[in-house]
Coordinates of C-alpha atoms and ligand atoms in Angstrom, one line a residue:
Chain A
M3 CA 8.6 38.3 15.1
A4 CA 11.1 41.0 14.1
E5 CA 10.9 40.8 10.4
V6 CA 7.2 40.9 9.9
S7 CA 6.3 43.2 7.1
P8 CA 2.6 44.2 6.6
T9 CA 2.3 42.3 3.2
E10 CA 3.3 39.0 4.7
L11 CA 0.3 39.0 6.9
D12 CA -2.0 40.0 4.1
P13 CA -4.1 37.0 3.1
E14 CA -4.6 38.3 -0.4
V15 CA -0.8 38.2 -0.9
W16 CA -0.7 34.7 0.6
V17 CA -3.2 33.4 -1.9
D18 CA -1.4 35.0 -4.8
E19 CA 2.1 33.9 -3.6
H20 CA 1.3 30.3 -2.5
G21 CA -2.2 29.5 -3.8
D22 CA -1.1 27.8 -7.0
A23 CA 1.7 25.8 -5.4
L24 CA -0.5 24.6 -2.6
Y25 CA -3.2 23.8 -5.1
S26 CA -0.8 21.8 -7.3
Y27 CA 0.4 19.8 -4.4
A28 CA -3.2 19.1 -3.2
L29 CA -4.4 18.1 -6.6
S30 CA -1.6 15.7 -7.0
R31 CA -2.8 13.9 -3.9
L32 CA -6.5 14.3 -4.1
N33 CA -7.3 13.9 -7.8
N34 CA -10.3 16.2 -7.4
P35 CA -10.2 20.0 -8.0
A36 CA -13.0 20.8 -5.6
S37 CA -11.4 18.9 -2.7
A38 CA -8.0 20.4 -3.6
E39 CA -9.4 23.9 -3.4
D40 CA -11.0 23.2 -0.1
V41 CA -7.9 22.0 1.6
V42 CA -5.9 24.9 0.2
Q43 CA -8.5 27.2 1.9
E44 CA -8.4 25.3 5.1
T45 CA -4.6 25.4 5.1
L46 CA -4.4 29.1 4.6
L47 CA -7.1 29.6 7.3
A48 CA -5.1 27.5 9.8
A49 CA -2.0 29.4 8.9
L50 CA -3.7 32.8 9.3
K51 CA -5.1 31.8 12.7
S52 CA -1.7 30.7 13.9
G53 CA -0.5 34.2 13.5
K54 CA 2.9 33.1 12.5
S55 CA 4.9 35.0 10.0
F56 CA 8.0 34.5 8.0
S57 CA 10.8 36.6 6.7
G58 CA 11.3 34.5 3.6
R59 CA 8.9 33.2 1.0
S60 CA 10.4 29.7 0.8
S61 CA 10.3 29.0 4.5
A62 CA 6.7 30.1 4.5
R63 CA 6.0 27.7 1.6
T64 CA 7.6 24.8 3.4
W65 CA 5.6 25.6 6.5
L66 CA 2.3 25.9 4.6
I67 CA 3.0 22.6 2.8
G68 CA 3.5 21.0 6.2
I69 CA 0.0 22.1 7.3
L70 CA -1.4 21.1 3.9
R71 CA -0.1 17.5 4.2
H72 CA -2.0 17.0 7.5
K73 CA -5.1 18.4 6.0
I74 CA -4.8 16.1 3.0
V75 CA -4.3 13.0 5.1
D76 CA -7.4 14.0 7.2
L77 CA -9.5 14.5 4.0
I78 CA -8.5 11.2 2.5
R79 CA -9.5 9.5 5.7
K80 CA -12.8 11.3 5.7
E81 CA -13.5 10.5 2.1
S82 CA -12.8 6.9 2.5
R83 CA -15.1 6.6 5.5
E84 CA -17.9 8.3 3.5
Q85 CA -17.5 5.8 0.7
P86 CA -18.3 2.4 2.2
H87 CA -15.8 -0.2 1.1
E88 CA -17.1 -3.3 -0.5
E89 CA -15.1 -6.4 -1.3
I90 CA -12.1 -5.8 -3.5
E91 CA -13.5 -5.4 -6.9
T92 CA -11.9 -7.5 -9.6
A93 CA -12.2 -4.5 -12.0
E94 CA -9.3 -3.0 -10.1
S95 CA -7.1 -6.0 -10.9
P96 CA -4.7 -5.4 -13.7
E97 CA -3.2 -8.9 -13.2
E98 CA -5.1 -10.5 -16.0
E99 CA -3.5 -8.2 -18.4
F100 CA 0.0 -9.1 -17.5
F101 CA -0.2 -12.9 -16.8
D102 CA -1.6 -15.8 -18.7
R103 CA -3.9 -18.4 -17.1
K104 CA -1.0 -20.4 -15.8
G105 CA 0.4 -17.4 -13.9
R106 CA 3.3 -16.8 -16.3
W107 CA 4.2 -13.4 -17.7
G108 CA 2.0 -12.6 -20.7
I109 CA 3.4 -9.1 -21.2
K110 CA 7.1 -9.5 -20.3
P111 CA 8.8 -6.9 -18.1
V112 CA 11.5 -5.1 -20.0
E113 CA 14.2 -3.3 -18.0
W114 CA 13.8 0.5 -17.7
Q115 CA 16.9 2.1 -19.1
V116 CA 17.2 5.0 -16.8
N117 CA 18.6 6.3 -13.6
P118 CA 15.6 7.1 -11.5
G119 CA 17.5 9.9 -9.7
K120 CA 18.1 11.7 -12.9
I121 CA 14.8 11.5 -14.6
L122 CA 13.1 13.3 -11.8
E123 CA 14.9 16.5 -12.9
Q124 CA 12.8 16.3 -16.0
K125 CA 9.4 18.0 -15.6
E126 CA 7.9 15.8 -18.3
F127 CA 8.6 12.7 -16.4
M128 CA 7.0 14.1 -13.3
A129 CA 3.9 15.0 -15.3
V130 CA 3.7 11.5 -16.7
L131 CA 4.2 10.0 -13.3
F132 CA 1.4 12.0 -11.7
Q133 CA -0.9 11.4 -14.7
C134 CA -0.4 7.7 -14.3
M135 CA -1.3 8.0 -10.6
E136 CA -4.4 10.0 -11.6
H137 CA -5.6 7.1 -13.6
L138 CA -5.7 4.8 -10.6
P139 CA -9.3 4.0 -9.4
D140 CA -10.2 6.2 -6.5
R141 CA -9.8 3.6 -3.8
L142 CA -6.4 2.5 -5.0
H143 CA -5.4 6.1 -5.5
R144 CA -6.2 7.0 -1.9
L145 CA -4.3 4.3 -0.3
F146 CA -1.4 4.6 -2.7
V147 CA -1.0 8.3 -1.9
L148 CA -1.1 7.6 1.8
R149 CA 1.4 4.8 1.6
E150 CA 3.8 6.1 -1.0
L151 CA 3.6 9.8 -1.2
E152 CA 2.7 10.6 2.4
D153 CA 4.9 7.8 3.6
Q154 CA 2.5 6.3 6.1
D155 CA 3.1 2.8 7.3
S156 CA 0.8 -0.1 6.6
D157 CA -0.7 -0.1 10.0
F158 CA -1.7 3.5 9.8
V159 CA -3.2 3.1 6.4
C160 CA -5.2 0.0 7.4
K161 CA -6.5 1.7 10.5
E162 CA -7.5 4.9 8.7
L163 CA -9.1 3.3 5.7
G164 CA -10.7 0.5 7.7
I165 CA -9.2 -2.4 5.7
T166 CA -7.3 -5.5 6.6
P167 CA -3.5 -5.8 5.9
T168 CA -4.2 -8.5 3.4
N169 CA -6.5 -6.3 1.4
L170 CA -4.0 -3.4 1.7
W171 CA -1.2 -5.6 0.2
V172 CA -3.4 -6.8 -2.6
M173 CA -4.5 -3.3 -3.5
L174 CA -1.0 -1.8 -3.3
H175 CA 0.2 -4.5 -5.5
R176 CA -2.5 -3.7 -8.0
A177 CA -1.7 0.0 -7.9
R178 CA 2.0 -0.7 -8.5
M179 CA 1.2 -3.1 -11.4
R180 CA -0.9 -0.4 -13.0
L181 CA 1.7 2.3 -12.5
R182 CA 4.5 0.1 -13.8
G183 CA 2.4 -0.6 -16.9
C184 CA 1.5 3.0 -17.4
L185 CA 5.1 4.3 -17.0
T186 CA 6.4 1.6 -19.3
E187 CA 3.9 2.5 -21.9
N188 CA 4.0 6.3 -21.6
W189 CA 7.6 7.0 -20.7
F190 CA 10.1 4.2 -20.8
G191 CA 8.7 2.5 -23.9
A192 CA 8.0 5.7 -25.7
N193 CA 11.6 6.9 -25.2
E194 CA 13.2 4.0 -26.9
Chain B
M9 CA 7.2 -23.9 -7.4
R10 CA 5.3 -20.7 -7.3
T11 CA 4.1 -18.9 -10.4
C12 CA 5.4 -15.5 -11.6
K13 CA 2.0 -14.1 -10.8
E14 CA 2.4 -15.2 -7.1
I15 CA 5.9 -14.0 -6.9
S16 CA 5.0 -10.6 -8.3
K17 CA 2.6 -10.2 -5.4
L18 CA 5.2 -11.2 -2.9
V19 CA 7.7 -8.8 -4.4
S20 CA 5.2 -6.0 -3.9
E21 CA 4.3 -7.2 -0.4
S22 CA 7.9 -7.1 0.6
L23 CA 7.8 -3.4 0.2
D24 CA 5.1 -3.1 2.8
R25 CA 6.1 -5.7 5.4
E26 CA 8.8 -8.2 6.3
L27 CA 7.7 -11.4 4.6
P28 CA 7.6 -14.6 6.7
L29 CA 10.7 -16.7 6.2
R30 CA 9.0 -19.3 3.9
E31 CA 7.7 -16.6 1.5
R32 CA 11.0 -14.8 1.6
M33 CA 12.9 -18.0 0.6
A34 CA 10.4 -18.8 -2.1
M35 CA 10.8 -15.3 -3.5
R36 CA 14.6 -15.4 -3.5
L37 CA 14.8 -18.8 -5.1
H38 CA 12.4 -17.8 -7.8
L39 CA 14.2 -14.5 -8.5
M40 CA 17.5 -16.4 -8.8
M41 CA 16.0 -18.4 -11.6
C42 CA 13.6 -16.1 -13.3
S43 CA 14.9 -13.0 -15.1
L44 CA 11.5 -11.6 -15.9
C45 CA 10.6 -11.5 -12.2
R46 CA 14.0 -10.0 -11.5
T47 CA 13.3 -7.2 -13.9
Y48 CA 9.9 -6.7 -12.3
S49 CA 11.4 -6.7 -8.9
H50 CA 14.0 -4.1 -10.0
Q51 CA 11.3 -1.9 -11.4
M52 CA 9.4 -2.1 -8.1
R53 CA 12.4 -0.8 -6.3
Q54 CA 12.9 1.9 -9.0
L55 CA 9.2 2.9 -8.6
R56 CA 9.6 3.2 -4.9
S57 CA 12.6 5.4 -5.2
V58 CA 11.1 7.6 -7.8
L59 CA 8.0 8.0 -5.6
K60 CA 10.1 8.8 -2.6
K61 CA 11.7 11.6 -4.5
A62 CA 8.5 12.8 -6.1
S63 CA 6.9 13.0 -2.6
D64 CA 9.4 15.7 -1.6
V65 CA 8.7 17.9 -4.5
E66 CA 6.7 20.9 -3.4
T67 CA 5.1 21.6 -6.8
P68 CA 4.8 18.3 -8.5
T69 CA 2.9 19.7 -11.5
E70 CA 2.0 23.2 -12.4
Q71 CA -1.6 23.8 -11.7
T72 CA -3.3 27.1 -11.2
L73 CA -6.3 28.0 -9.0
S74 CA -9.3 29.2 -11.0
E75 CA -10.2 32.9 -10.6
E76 CA -13.4 31.9 -8.8
A77 CA -11.5 29.7 -6.3
R78 CA -8.9 32.3 -5.7
L79 CA -11.5 34.9 -5.0
R80 CA -13.5 32.6 -2.8
I81 CA -10.4 31.7 -0.7
K82 CA -9.5 35.4 -0.3
Q83 CA -12.9 36.2 0.9
A84 CA -12.9 33.3 3.4
L85 CA -9.6 34.5 4.7
K86 CA -10.7 38.1 5.1
K87 CA -13.7 37.0 7.1
E88 CA -11.3 35.4 9.6
E89 CA -9.0 38.4 9.9
Ligands
ZN230 ZN1 9.0 -15.4 -12.5

């Protein structure tokens, strides 16, 4: 605790220094400004209570994001419990768009001409990627975030969201189909 | 012979669990013969890798807290102090 300076423990400074970053992170996972604001507040409260402090801004940021991630997973779990899950709605299925009645490709996949490692350096690509995710229906969005962005395994997601593995696989497939379509349309296709 | 629609589902599923042998063989066989599903399968892997990297980015997009939210959070924190 040697390098504590008074400003670092000042909550006002915390909000100014990290608020926007935490909010951006939360919004990208929760798709809902009010929920995102709530978890940012909870995160900073938890941080404050822990009494921990940091000499550097970036280590503080990483630590705060760590707390935030737990809060986000908790909130997603809570939200999905509050919204009772019905049968998988066919409205969530993008498959009809891509396949004909015989199960053959209607809209044929075209190779993406990019190195996925490189495109991430482009801010514009990130914006499109997150926008495409935003357009997923709520239920798909929640489980997709848990599985792909928060890297939770299938068992965990099934348990937390109260769904069967078969449903999970179907819904992840739908989410991926939608994202693939959205990225093709708004990034890879548009860049040709 | 399974359809491309069925195979596309197996390809996605293989990202979430180890497929049973039968399904795995059916998928491999189909992918050997069908370039469209091969492209799709490649894109699924690209998508996974892009998401993996995106998940590590601390500020994925630049958003700002509204003034009201900022104030509200500051007040909540002060109460705790
Ligand atoms: Zn095929």
